[in-house]
Coordinates of C-alpha atoms in Angstrom, one line a residue:
Chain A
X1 CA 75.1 219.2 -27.2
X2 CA 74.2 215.3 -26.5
X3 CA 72.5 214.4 -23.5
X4 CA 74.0 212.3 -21.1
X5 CA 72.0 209.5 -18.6
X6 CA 74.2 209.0 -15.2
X7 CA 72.8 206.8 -12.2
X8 CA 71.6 209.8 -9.8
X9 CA 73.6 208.3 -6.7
X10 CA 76.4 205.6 -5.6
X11 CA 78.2 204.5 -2.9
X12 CA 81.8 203.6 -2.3
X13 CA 84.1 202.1 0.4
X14 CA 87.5 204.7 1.5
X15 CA 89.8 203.4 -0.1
X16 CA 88.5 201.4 -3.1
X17 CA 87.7 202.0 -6.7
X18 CA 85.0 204.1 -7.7
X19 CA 83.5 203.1 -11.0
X20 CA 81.2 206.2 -12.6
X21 CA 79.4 205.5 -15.4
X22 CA 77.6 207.8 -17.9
X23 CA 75.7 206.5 -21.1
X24 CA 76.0 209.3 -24.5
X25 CA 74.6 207.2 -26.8
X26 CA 74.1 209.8 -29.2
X27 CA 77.3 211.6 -29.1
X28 CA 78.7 213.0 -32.4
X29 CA 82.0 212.4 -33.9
X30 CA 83.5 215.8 -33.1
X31 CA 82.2 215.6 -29.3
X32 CA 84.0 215.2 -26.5
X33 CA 83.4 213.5 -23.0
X34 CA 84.3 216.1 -20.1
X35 CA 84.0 215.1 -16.2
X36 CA 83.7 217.9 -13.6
X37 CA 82.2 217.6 -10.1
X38 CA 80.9 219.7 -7.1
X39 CA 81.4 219.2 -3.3
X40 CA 79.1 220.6 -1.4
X41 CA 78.3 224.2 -1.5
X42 CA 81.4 225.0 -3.4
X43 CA 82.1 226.1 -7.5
X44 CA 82.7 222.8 -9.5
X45 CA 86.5 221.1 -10.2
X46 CA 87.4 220.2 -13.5
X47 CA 88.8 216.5 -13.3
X48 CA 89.4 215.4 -17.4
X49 CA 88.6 215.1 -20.4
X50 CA 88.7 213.3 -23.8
X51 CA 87.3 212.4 -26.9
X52 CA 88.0 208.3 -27.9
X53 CA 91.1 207.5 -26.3
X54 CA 91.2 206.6 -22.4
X55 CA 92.8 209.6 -20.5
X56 CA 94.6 209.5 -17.4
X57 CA 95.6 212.1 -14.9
X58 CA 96.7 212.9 -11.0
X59 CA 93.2 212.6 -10.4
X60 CA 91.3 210.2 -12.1
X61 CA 91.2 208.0 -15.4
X62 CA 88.5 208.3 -18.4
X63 CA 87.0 205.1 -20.0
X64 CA 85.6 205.6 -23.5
X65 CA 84.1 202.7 -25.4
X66 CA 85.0 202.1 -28.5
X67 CA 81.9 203.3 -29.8
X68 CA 81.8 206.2 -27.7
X69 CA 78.4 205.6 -26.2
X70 CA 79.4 205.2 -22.6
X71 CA 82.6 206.3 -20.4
X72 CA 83.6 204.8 -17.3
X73 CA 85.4 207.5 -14.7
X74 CA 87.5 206.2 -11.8
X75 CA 88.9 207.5 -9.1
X76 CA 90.7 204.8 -8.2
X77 CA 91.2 205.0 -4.7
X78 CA 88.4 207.1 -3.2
X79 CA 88.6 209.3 0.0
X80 CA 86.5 210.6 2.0
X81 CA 86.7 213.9 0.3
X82 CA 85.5 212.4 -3.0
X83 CA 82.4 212.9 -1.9
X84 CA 80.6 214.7 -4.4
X85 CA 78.4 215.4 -7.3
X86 CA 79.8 214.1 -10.0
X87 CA 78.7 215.6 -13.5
X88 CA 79.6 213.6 -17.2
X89 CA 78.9 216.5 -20.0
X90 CA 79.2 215.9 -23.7
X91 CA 80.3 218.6 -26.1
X92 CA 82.2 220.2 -29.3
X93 CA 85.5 222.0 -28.5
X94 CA 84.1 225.2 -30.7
X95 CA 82.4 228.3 -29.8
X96 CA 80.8 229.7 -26.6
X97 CA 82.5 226.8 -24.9
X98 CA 79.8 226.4 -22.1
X99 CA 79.3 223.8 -20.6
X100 CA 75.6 222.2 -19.8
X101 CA 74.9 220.5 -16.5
X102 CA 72.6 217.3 -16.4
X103 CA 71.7 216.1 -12.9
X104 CA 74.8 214.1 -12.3
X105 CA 75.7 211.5 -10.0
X106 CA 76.2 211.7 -6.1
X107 CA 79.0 210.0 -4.9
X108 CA 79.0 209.1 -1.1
X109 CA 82.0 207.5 -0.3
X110 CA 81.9 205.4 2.9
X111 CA 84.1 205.2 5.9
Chain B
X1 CA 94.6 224.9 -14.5
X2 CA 93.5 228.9 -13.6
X3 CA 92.8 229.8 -10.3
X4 CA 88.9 231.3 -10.4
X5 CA 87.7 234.1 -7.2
X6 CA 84.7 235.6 -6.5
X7 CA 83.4 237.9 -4.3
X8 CA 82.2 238.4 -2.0
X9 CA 81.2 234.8 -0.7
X10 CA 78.3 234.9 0.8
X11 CA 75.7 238.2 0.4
X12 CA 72.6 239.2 2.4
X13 CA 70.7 241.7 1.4
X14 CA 66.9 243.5 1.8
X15 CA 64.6 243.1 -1.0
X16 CA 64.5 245.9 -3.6
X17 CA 68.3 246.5 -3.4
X18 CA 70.9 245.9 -5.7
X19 CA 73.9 243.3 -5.2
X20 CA 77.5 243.2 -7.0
X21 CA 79.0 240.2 -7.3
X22 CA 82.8 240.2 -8.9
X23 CA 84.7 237.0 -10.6
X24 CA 88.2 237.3 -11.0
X25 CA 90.5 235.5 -12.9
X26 CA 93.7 235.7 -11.1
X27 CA 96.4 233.8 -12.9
X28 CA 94.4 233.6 -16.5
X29 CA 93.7 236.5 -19.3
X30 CA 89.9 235.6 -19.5
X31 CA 88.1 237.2 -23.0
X32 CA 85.2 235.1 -21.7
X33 CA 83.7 234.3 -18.9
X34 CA 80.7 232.2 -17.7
X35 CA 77.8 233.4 -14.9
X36 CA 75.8 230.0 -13.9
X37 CA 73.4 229.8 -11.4
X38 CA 72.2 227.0 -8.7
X39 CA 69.0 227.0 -6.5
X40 CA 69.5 224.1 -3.8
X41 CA 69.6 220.6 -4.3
X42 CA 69.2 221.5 -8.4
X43 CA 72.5 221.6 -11.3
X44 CA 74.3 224.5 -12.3
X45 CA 72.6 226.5 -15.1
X46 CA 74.3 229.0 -17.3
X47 CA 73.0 232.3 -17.4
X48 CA 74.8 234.3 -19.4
X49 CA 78.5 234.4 -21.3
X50 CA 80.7 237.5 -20.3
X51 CA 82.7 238.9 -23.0
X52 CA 85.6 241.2 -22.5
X53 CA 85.1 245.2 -24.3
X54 CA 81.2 243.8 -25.2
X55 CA 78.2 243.1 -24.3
X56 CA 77.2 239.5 -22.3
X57 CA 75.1 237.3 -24.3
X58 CA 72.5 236.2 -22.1
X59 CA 70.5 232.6 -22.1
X60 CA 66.9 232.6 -22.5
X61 CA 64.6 233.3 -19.7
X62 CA 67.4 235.4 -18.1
X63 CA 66.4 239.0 -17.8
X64 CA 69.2 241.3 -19.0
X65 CA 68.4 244.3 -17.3
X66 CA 67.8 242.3 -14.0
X67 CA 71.2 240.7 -13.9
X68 CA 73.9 243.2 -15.4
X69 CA 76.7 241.8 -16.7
X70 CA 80.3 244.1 -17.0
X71 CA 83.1 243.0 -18.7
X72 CA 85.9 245.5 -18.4
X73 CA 89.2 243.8 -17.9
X74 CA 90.6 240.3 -18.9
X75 CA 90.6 239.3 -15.4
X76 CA 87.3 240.6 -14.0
X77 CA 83.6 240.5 -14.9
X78 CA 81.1 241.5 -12.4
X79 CA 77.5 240.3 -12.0
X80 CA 75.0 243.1 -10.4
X81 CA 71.7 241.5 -9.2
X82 CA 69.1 244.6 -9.5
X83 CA 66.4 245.4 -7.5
X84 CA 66.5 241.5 -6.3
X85 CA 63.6 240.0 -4.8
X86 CA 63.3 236.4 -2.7
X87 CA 63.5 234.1 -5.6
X88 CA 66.6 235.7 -6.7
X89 CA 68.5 234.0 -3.8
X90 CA 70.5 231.9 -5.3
X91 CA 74.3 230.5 -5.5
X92 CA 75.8 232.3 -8.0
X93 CA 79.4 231.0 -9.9
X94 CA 81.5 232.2 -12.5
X95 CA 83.9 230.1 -14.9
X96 CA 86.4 231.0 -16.7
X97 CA 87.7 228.9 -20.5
X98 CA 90.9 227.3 -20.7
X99 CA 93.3 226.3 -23.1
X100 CA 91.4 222.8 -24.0
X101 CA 88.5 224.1 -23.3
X102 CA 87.6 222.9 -19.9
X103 CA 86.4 225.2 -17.8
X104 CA 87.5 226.2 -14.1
X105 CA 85.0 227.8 -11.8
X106 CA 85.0 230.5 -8.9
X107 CA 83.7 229.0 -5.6
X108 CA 80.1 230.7 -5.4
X109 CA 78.4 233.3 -4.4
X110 CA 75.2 232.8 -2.1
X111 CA 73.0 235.3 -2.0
X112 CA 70.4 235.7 0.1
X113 CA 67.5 238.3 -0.8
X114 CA 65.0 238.8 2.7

């Protein structure tokens, strides 16, 4: 699987966008760009997914580049609860289907 | 997505002994399921993949017969820490494949070996 680079922590004010970047610069054609994260002490969430079109769902949208190197996710109103780990993974929809956690970025959003 | 439990939630127990920990997949036929593990303040790492009627298939550096791996049913796979010692304390979680793919996870296991 690729490797993914992620800042290792933001901030965010309640109640305004937060913007997640993660760089994959060497992301095949056949790879796709999966989002999860982890609040504290708990088993991590599943939040989306795709491979070159932007993706939207109840909780969040995916930003892909048109080369695929980078993704952007937002949350675009961030609570207080979106406080969290938040983990950009790389890889092919085929076998074993794990999933390989880099270090991720800690979100802190702010009151 | 599927709804992921595990049991028990949190687990302390004397060195030497052995510790059970069960993942259930309550609303999802699993024929595979994940075992990761995560020592504080570090990411999740897999440690083995739990196949239904099989054996697991087990990541390197992860002693088989330390950390047993059963695979009876589509909707539970248990993880038995053996003979665990202070550096096996750990939080343990399971995952379970869905239909794209993405994976939904148990809520942990933290065990605690004194």
């Amino acid at each position: 699987d690729a490797k993914t680079t992620q800042p290792p922590s933001m901030d965010c004010a309640e109640g305004r966008a937060a913007n997640l970047p993660c760089n994959h610069s060497t992301i095949s054609g056949n790879e796709y760009v999966y989002w999860y994260r982890q609040i504290h002490s708990q088993g991590p969430q599943y939040i989306i997914h795709g491979l070159k079109n932007n993706e939207t769902n109840e909780m969040a949208s995916l930003i892909i580049t048109e080369d695929r190197k980078s993704s952007t996710l937002i949350l675009p109103h961030a609570t207080l609860r979106d406080t969290a780990v938040y983990y950009c993974i790389v890889r092919v929809q085929t076998g074993a289907n794990n999933l390989f956690f880099g270090t991720g970025t800690r979100l802190t959003v702010i009151p | 997505g599927a709804v992921v439990s595990q049991h028990p939630s949190r687990v302390i127990c004397k060195s030497g002994t052995s510790v059970k920990i069960e993942c259930r997949s309550l609303d999802f036929q699993a024929t595979t399921m994940f075992w990761y593990r995560q020592f504080p303040k570090k990411s999740l790492m897999l440690m083995a993949t739990s196949n239904e009627g099989s054996k697991a298939t087990y990541e390197q550096g992860v002693e088989k017969d330390k950390f047993l791996i059963n695979h009876a049913s589509l909707t539970l796979s248990t993880l038995t820490v053996t003979s665990a010692h202070p550096e096996d304390s750990s939080f343990y979680i399971c995952s379970v494949s869905g239909s794209s793919y993405e994976q939904y996870f148990g809520p942990g296991t933290r065990l605690t070996v004194t």
